[in-house]
């Protein structure tokens, strides 16, 4: 049995067509089922539904051989014990620095001010500002980052944007792109060695599907 961990929502929705191209479909309706383990049309493959940020943990410890996780999540996790052989090109967005309209970010950075930055992505943010030599106080949040600058909790946020609608609805705008983000297939390193015969063909099929869908 091979187990693939992934999160509900956009990752699940955008992984389904890739699985379908490889001839794999879930047997349970994931919209209505509350099951966290879904059987698939392939008897030796099952899906685990976990929190997006928990996917690397399940795969790292071998509770799932495979997973689909955003690069944002992988950067925060650190990637220990994981191969990241395939950029699936799905759930694409950008990790950016955003500030309120009227906040002079360039001047703040130029003057060597100490920025207060609220984010869920403290690892990535720390590295980004360290590389620029900008002093930051990082404030860890778990969601709704857009709120922080509006109520004086932070000067800036580091967050994911796709359309930018959420930013503009809250009178924020992106001032810096940190990196593009997309979802990767991840593989437990030990499992790839032990179960290569089962895993390798699946990797190849998903790789073909990802290219076609790109
Ligand atoms: P949770 O809801 O469990 O706290 P999450 O908010 O990260 O986690 P999703 O919103 O389902 O979960 O996002 C899953 C992944 O989708 C993210 O890790 C990221 O890689 C990707 N993604 C793509 N576009 C966006 C976007 N506009 N905002 C947030 N995530 C996005
Ligand atoms: Mg979410």
mmCIF file of C-alpha atoms and ligand atoms in Angstrom:
data_model
loop_
_atom_site.group_PDB
_atom_site.id
_atom_site.type_symbol
_atom_site.label_atom_id
_atom_site.label_comp_id
_atom_site.label_asym_id
_atom_site.label_seq_id
_atom_site.Cartn_x
_atom_site.Cartn_y
_atom_site.Cartn_z
ATOM 1 C CA UNK A 1 0.000 0.000 0.000
ATOM 2 C CA UNK A 2 1.215 3.493 -0.904
ATOM 3 C CA UNK A 3 -0.197 6.475 1.014
ATOM 4 C CA UNK A 4 -0.352 10.021 -0.392
ATOM 5 C CA UNK A 5 -0.955 12.840 2.110
ATOM 6 C CA UNK A 6 -2.582 16.061 0.960
ATOM 7 C CA UNK A 7 -4.777 18.866 2.272
ATOM 8 C CA UNK A 8 -8.382 19.672 1.413
ATOM 9 C CA UNK A 9 -9.082 22.824 -0.563
ATOM 10 C CA UNK A 10 -6.982 24.072 -3.439
ATOM 11 C CA UNK A 11 -4.234 21.454 -3.113
ATOM 12 C CA UNK A 12 -6.760 18.606 -3.234
ATOM 13 C CA UNK A 13 -8.797 20.226 -6.009
ATOM 14 C CA UNK A 14 -5.758 20.826 -8.205
ATOM 15 C CA UNK A 15 -4.136 17.450 -7.490
ATOM 16 C CA UNK A 16 -7.256 15.522 -8.576
ATOM 17 C CA UNK A 17 -6.805 16.202 -12.323
ATOM 18 C CA UNK A 18 -3.164 15.070 -12.087
ATOM 19 C CA UNK A 19 -4.218 11.850 -10.374
ATOM 20 C CA UNK A 20 -6.988 11.408 -12.958
ATOM 21 C CA UNK A 21 -4.439 11.709 -15.766
ATOM 22 C CA UNK A 22 -2.572 8.860 -14.085
ATOM 23 C CA UNK A 23 -5.838 6.868 -14.001
ATOM 24 C CA UNK A 24 -6.429 7.405 -10.285
ATOM 25 C CA UNK A 25 -9.638 8.709 -8.723
ATOM 26 C CA UNK A 26 -10.835 8.727 -5.095
ATOM 27 C CA UNK A 27 -13.642 6.234 -4.416
ATOM 28 C CA UNK A 28 -15.212 8.418 -1.713
ATOM 29 C CA UNK A 29 -16.639 11.834 -2.507
ATOM 30 C CA UNK A 30 -14.197 14.107 -0.711
ATOM 31 C CA UNK A 31 -16.693 16.999 -0.595
ATOM 32 C CA UNK A 32 -19.263 15.102 1.455
ATOM 33 C CA UNK A 33 -17.231 12.395 3.128
ATOM 34 C CA UNK A 34 -15.714 13.116 6.498
ATOM 35 C CA UNK A 35 -13.294 10.271 6.124
ATOM 36 C CA UNK A 36 -9.660 11.205 6.510
ATOM 37 C CA UNK A 37 -8.442 8.124 4.649
ATOM 38 C CA UNK A 38 -9.807 7.848 1.122
ATOM 39 C CA UNK A 39 -9.529 4.720 -0.982
ATOM 40 C CA UNK A 40 -8.773 5.177 -4.654
ATOM 41 C CA UNK A 41 -9.470 3.318 -7.870
ATOM 42 C CA UNK A 42 -5.982 1.912 -7.489
ATOM 43 C CA UNK A 43 -6.157 -0.700 -4.747
ATOM 44 C CA UNK A 44 -2.587 -0.108 -3.633
ATOM 45 C CA UNK A 45 -2.954 3.692 -3.280
ATOM 46 C CA UNK A 46 -4.854 5.602 -0.600
ATOM 47 C CA UNK A 47 -5.115 9.316 0.222
ATOM 48 C CA UNK A 48 -4.724 10.900 3.657
ATOM 49 C CA UNK A 49 -6.462 14.214 4.303
ATOM 50 C CA UNK A 50 -4.358 16.354 6.665
ATOM 51 C CA UNK A 51 -3.743 20.049 7.420
ATOM 52 C CA UNK A 52 -1.611 21.704 4.723
ATOM 53 C CA UNK A 53 1.183 22.442 7.171
ATOM 54 C CA UNK A 54 1.123 18.856 8.500
ATOM 55 C CA UNK A 55 1.770 17.167 5.127
ATOM 56 C CA UNK A 56 5.616 17.261 5.386
ATOM 57 C CA UNK A 57 5.429 15.835 8.927
ATOM 58 C CA UNK A 58 3.375 12.803 7.852
ATOM 59 C CA UNK A 59 5.794 12.127 5.008
ATOM 60 C CA UNK A 60 8.951 12.813 7.046
ATOM 61 C CA UNK A 61 7.952 10.141 9.588
ATOM 62 C CA UNK A 62 6.803 7.684 6.915
ATOM 63 C CA UNK A 63 3.111 7.700 7.910
ATOM 64 C CA UNK A 64 2.665 8.561 4.216
ATOM 65 C CA UNK A 65 5.233 7.684 1.559
ATOM 66 C CA UNK A 66 4.130 10.595 -0.628
ATOM 67 C CA UNK A 67 2.612 14.017 -0.131
ATOM 68 C CA UNK A 68 1.597 17.175 -1.950
ATOM 69 C CA UNK A 69 2.701 20.345 -0.175
ATOM 70 C CA UNK A 70 3.139 24.015 -1.054
ATOM 71 C CA UNK A 71 6.725 25.266 -1.279
ATOM 72 C CA UNK A 72 5.749 27.785 1.428
ATOM 73 C CA UNK A 73 4.991 24.930 3.802
ATOM 74 C CA UNK A 74 8.158 23.049 2.807
ATOM 75 C CA UNK A 75 10.368 26.077 3.440
ATOM 76 C CA UNK A 76 8.945 26.423 6.943
ATOM 77 C CA UNK A 77 9.251 22.688 7.619
ATOM 78 C CA UNK A 78 12.857 22.578 6.434
ATOM 79 C CA UNK A 79 12.520 19.436 4.298
ATOM 80 C CA UNK A 80 14.340 16.958 6.598
ATOM 81 C CA UNK A 81 13.870 13.362 5.414
ATOM 82 C CA UNK A 82 12.092 14.439 2.248
ATOM 83 C CA UNK A 83 12.816 14.283 -1.447
ATOM 84 C CA UNK A 84 11.151 16.995 -3.513
ATOM 85 C CA UNK A 85 11.460 15.425 -6.977
ATOM 86 C CA UNK A 86 8.609 17.165 -8.738
ATOM 87 C CA UNK A 87 7.195 20.687 -9.024
ATOM 88 C CA UNK A 88 3.550 19.946 -9.796
ATOM 89 C CA UNK A 89 2.964 23.538 -10.908
ATOM 90 C CA UNK A 90 -0.372 23.660 -9.061
ATOM 91 C CA UNK A 91 -1.654 25.994 -6.310
ATOM 92 C CA UNK A 92 0.594 28.686 -7.741
ATOM 93 C CA UNK A 93 0.947 32.021 -5.981
ATOM 94 C CA UNK A 94 3.674 34.391 -4.783
ATOM 95 C CA UNK A 95 5.164 35.013 -1.359
ATOM 96 C CA UNK A 96 5.375 38.782 -0.928
ATOM 97 C CA UNK A 97 6.037 41.587 1.520
ATOM 98 C CA UNK A 98 2.974 43.836 1.736
ATOM 99 C CA UNK A 99 2.381 47.140 3.535
ATOM 100 C CA UNK A 100 -0.530 49.564 3.979
ATOM 101 C CA UNK A 101 -1.112 52.183 1.291
ATOM 102 C CA UNK A 102 0.871 55.242 2.345
ATOM 103 C CA UNK A 103 3.574 53.363 4.246
ATOM 104 C CA UNK A 104 6.960 54.269 2.723
ATOM 105 C CA UNK A 105 8.601 50.846 2.758
ATOM 106 C CA UNK A 106 11.629 51.904 0.700
ATOM 107 C CA UNK A 107 12.363 54.768 3.093
ATOM 108 C CA UNK A 108 11.914 52.570 6.159
ATOM 109 C CA UNK A 109 14.381 50.050 4.740
ATOM 110 C CA UNK A 110 16.812 52.772 3.606
ATOM 111 C CA UNK A 111 16.820 54.437 7.008
ATOM 112 C CA UNK A 112 17.645 51.130 8.674
ATOM 113 C CA UNK A 113 14.446 51.248 10.707
ATOM 114 C CA UNK A 114 13.474 48.169 12.663
ATOM 115 C CA UNK A 115 10.440 46.778 10.854
ATOM 116 C CA UNK A 116 7.729 44.846 12.626
ATOM 117 C CA UNK A 117 6.613 42.061 10.322
ATOM 118 C CA UNK A 118 3.653 39.776 11.012
ATOM 119 C CA UNK A 119 3.587 36.428 9.260
ATOM 120 C CA UNK A 120 2.821 32.729 9.343
ATOM 121 C CA UNK A 121 6.089 32.207 7.442
ATOM 122 C CA UNK A 122 8.673 33.231 10.043
ATOM 123 C CA UNK A 123 11.483 31.039 8.653
ATOM 124 C CA UNK A 124 11.170 32.388 5.124
ATOM 125 C CA UNK A 125 10.698 35.960 6.334
ATOM 126 C CA UNK A 126 13.720 35.773 8.646
ATOM 127 C CA UNK A 127 15.956 34.584 5.803
ATOM 128 C CA UNK A 128 14.585 37.115 3.340
ATOM 129 C CA UNK A 129 15.204 40.154 5.566
ATOM 130 C CA UNK A 130 18.547 38.832 6.863
ATOM 131 C CA UNK A 131 19.791 38.531 3.261
ATOM 132 C CA UNK A 132 18.789 42.180 2.678
ATOM 133 C CA UNK A 133 20.351 43.312 5.949
ATOM 134 C CA UNK A 134 17.010 44.652 7.164
ATOM 135 C CA UNK A 135 16.351 44.465 10.897
ATOM 136 C CA UNK A 136 12.969 42.933 11.676
ATOM 137 C CA UNK A 137 10.923 41.909 14.656
ATOM 138 C CA UNK A 138 8.867 38.927 13.523
ATOM 139 C CA UNK A 139 5.401 38.389 14.940
ATOM 140 C CA UNK A 140 4.068 34.882 14.374
ATOM 141 C CA UNK A 141 0.434 34.638 13.263
ATOM 142 C CA UNK A 142 -1.582 31.655 12.038
ATOM 143 C CA UNK A 143 -3.964 33.427 9.649
ATOM 144 C CA UNK A 144 -5.623 36.697 8.568
ATOM 145 C CA UNK A 145 -2.216 38.385 8.329
ATOM 146 C CA UNK A 146 -3.801 41.284 6.397
ATOM 147 C CA UNK A 147 -5.330 42.521 9.613
ATOM 148 C CA UNK A 148 -2.060 43.085 11.476
ATOM 149 C CA UNK A 149 -0.934 46.386 9.848
ATOM 150 C CA UNK A 150 -4.482 47.781 10.003
ATOM 151 C CA UNK A 151 -4.602 47.597 13.790
ATOM 152 C CA UNK A 152 -1.002 48.556 14.540
ATOM 153 C CA UNK A 153 0.280 45.067 15.270
ATOM 154 C CA UNK A 154 2.886 45.282 12.472
ATOM 155 C CA UNK A 155 4.310 47.586 9.802
ATOM 156 C CA UNK A 156 4.326 44.900 7.137
ATOM 157 C CA UNK A 157 3.251 41.331 6.475
ATOM 158 C CA UNK A 158 4.775 38.420 4.606
ATOM 159 C CA UNK A 159 2.001 36.416 2.976
ATOM 160 C CA UNK A 160 0.918 34.505 -0.104
ATOM 161 C CA UNK A 161 -0.993 36.311 -2.841
ATOM 162 C CA UNK A 162 -2.535 35.052 -6.031
ATOM 163 C CA UNK A 163 -4.996 37.658 -7.336
ATOM 164 C CA UNK A 164 -4.135 40.393 -4.814
ATOM 165 C CA UNK A 165 -7.838 40.924 -4.086
ATOM 166 C CA UNK A 166 -7.499 40.257 -0.364
ATOM 167 C CA UNK A 167 -4.612 42.712 -0.119
ATOM 168 C CA UNK A 168 -6.421 45.496 -1.957
ATOM 169 C CA UNK A 169 -9.661 44.880 -0.056
ATOM 170 C CA UNK A 170 -7.649 45.702 3.073
ATOM 171 C CA UNK A 171 -5.784 48.664 1.532
ATOM 172 C CA UNK A 172 -2.494 46.825 1.398
ATOM 173 C CA UNK A 173 -0.158 46.356 -1.536
ATOM 174 C CA UNK A 174 2.827 44.159 -2.319
ATOM 175 C CA UNK A 175 6.168 45.983 -2.223
ATOM 176 C CA UNK A 176 8.490 43.041 -2.728
ATOM 177 C CA UNK A 177 8.253 39.549 -4.168
ATOM 178 C CA UNK A 178 10.145 37.008 -2.061
ATOM 179 C CA UNK A 179 9.619 34.033 -4.351
ATOM 180 C CA UNK A 180 7.081 32.241 -6.517
ATOM 181 C CA UNK A 181 5.297 29.359 -4.787
ATOM 182 C CA UNK A 182 3.752 26.171 -6.138
ATOM 183 C CA UNK A 183 2.974 22.722 -4.787
ATOM 184 C CA UNK A 184 5.572 19.956 -4.867
ATOM 185 C CA UNK A 185 5.321 16.213 -4.726
ATOM 186 C CA UNK A 186 7.317 15.058 -1.712
ATOM 187 C CA UNK A 187 8.607 11.570 -1.003
ATOM 188 C CA UNK A 188 9.877 9.944 2.183
ATOM 189 C CA UNK A 189 13.566 9.253 1.485
ATOM 190 C CA UNK A 190 13.646 5.839 3.161
ATOM 191 C CA UNK A 191 10.399 4.756 1.457
ATOM 192 C CA UNK A 192 11.774 5.618 -1.954
ATOM 193 C CA UNK A 193 14.614 3.158 -1.363
ATOM 194 C CA UNK A 194 12.441 0.417 0.197
ATOM 195 C CA UNK A 195 9.436 0.710 -2.135
ATOM 196 C CA UNK A 196 11.044 2.055 -5.285
ATOM 197 C CA UNK A 197 9.218 -0.457 -7.514
ATOM 198 C CA UNK A 198 5.843 0.891 -6.411
ATOM 199 C CA UNK A 199 6.765 4.563 -6.071
ATOM 200 C CA UNK A 200 8.922 5.206 -9.156
ATOM 201 C CA UNK A 201 6.185 4.439 -11.759
ATOM 202 C CA UNK A 202 3.770 6.697 -9.869
ATOM 203 C CA UNK A 203 6.335 9.521 -9.872
ATOM 204 C CA UNK A 204 6.750 9.144 -13.624
ATOM 205 C CA UNK A 205 3.011 9.197 -14.290
ATOM 206 C CA UNK A 206 2.489 12.256 -12.101
ATOM 207 C CA UNK A 207 5.448 13.939 -13.747
ATOM 208 C CA UNK A 208 3.872 13.426 -17.201
ATOM 209 C CA UNK A 209 0.498 14.650 -15.921
ATOM 210 C CA UNK A 210 2.091 17.784 -14.416
ATOM 211 C CA UNK A 211 3.766 18.650 -17.735
ATOM 212 C CA UNK A 212 0.511 18.192 -19.667
ATOM 213 C CA UNK A 213 -1.441 20.355 -17.207
ATOM 214 C CA UNK A 214 1.236 23.089 -17.112
HETATM 215 P P1 LIG B 1 -4.747 25.871 6.921
HETATM 216 O O1 LIG B 1 -6.011 26.349 6.259
HETATM 217 O O2 LIG B 1 -4.745 24.409 7.246
HETATM 218 O O3 LIG B 1 -4.248 26.750 8.015
HETATM 219 P P2 LIG B 1 -3.516 26.898 4.586
HETATM 220 O O4 LIG B 1 -4.304 28.136 4.750
HETATM 221 O O5 LIG B 1 -2.058 27.037 4.257
HETATM 222 O O6 LIG B 1 -3.590 25.952 5.840
HETATM 223 P P3 LIG B 1 -4.808 26.413 2.096
HETATM 224 O O7 LIG B 1 -5.442 27.738 2.169
HETATM 225 O O8 LIG B 1 -5.597 25.229 1.626
HETATM 226 O O9 LIG B 1 -4.219 25.977 3.499
HETATM 227 O O10 LIG B 1 -3.511 26.559 1.197
HETATM 228 C C1 LIG B 1 -2.782 25.437 0.856
HETATM 229 C C2 LIG B 1 -1.648 25.863 -0.020
HETATM 230 O O11 LIG B 1 -2.133 26.487 -1.201
HETATM 231 C C3 LIG B 1 -0.680 26.867 0.572
HETATM 232 O O12 LIG B 1 0.258 26.231 1.409
HETATM 233 C C4 LIG B 1 -0.046 27.455 -0.677
HETATM 234 O O13 LIG B 1 1.020 26.641 -1.108
HETATM 235 C C5 LIG B 1 -1.161 27.370 -1.712
HETATM 236 N N1 LIG B 1 -1.779 28.652 -2.116
HETATM 237 C C6 LIG B 1 -1.965 29.037 -3.381
HETATM 238 N N2 LIG B 1 -2.524 30.240 -3.476
HETATM 239 C C7 LIG B 1 -2.698 30.669 -2.251
HETATM 240 C C8 LIG B 1 -3.246 31.864 -1.695
HETATM 241 N N3 LIG B 1 -3.707 32.860 -2.442
HETATM 242 N N4 LIG B 1 -3.293 31.958 -0.361
HETATM 243 C C9 LIG B 1 -2.861 30.943 0.404
HETATM 244 N N5 LIG B 1 -2.312 29.796 -0.072
HETATM 245 C C10 LIG B 1 -2.240 29.657 -1.383
HETATM 246 MG MG1 LIG B 2 -6.375 28.452 4.567
#
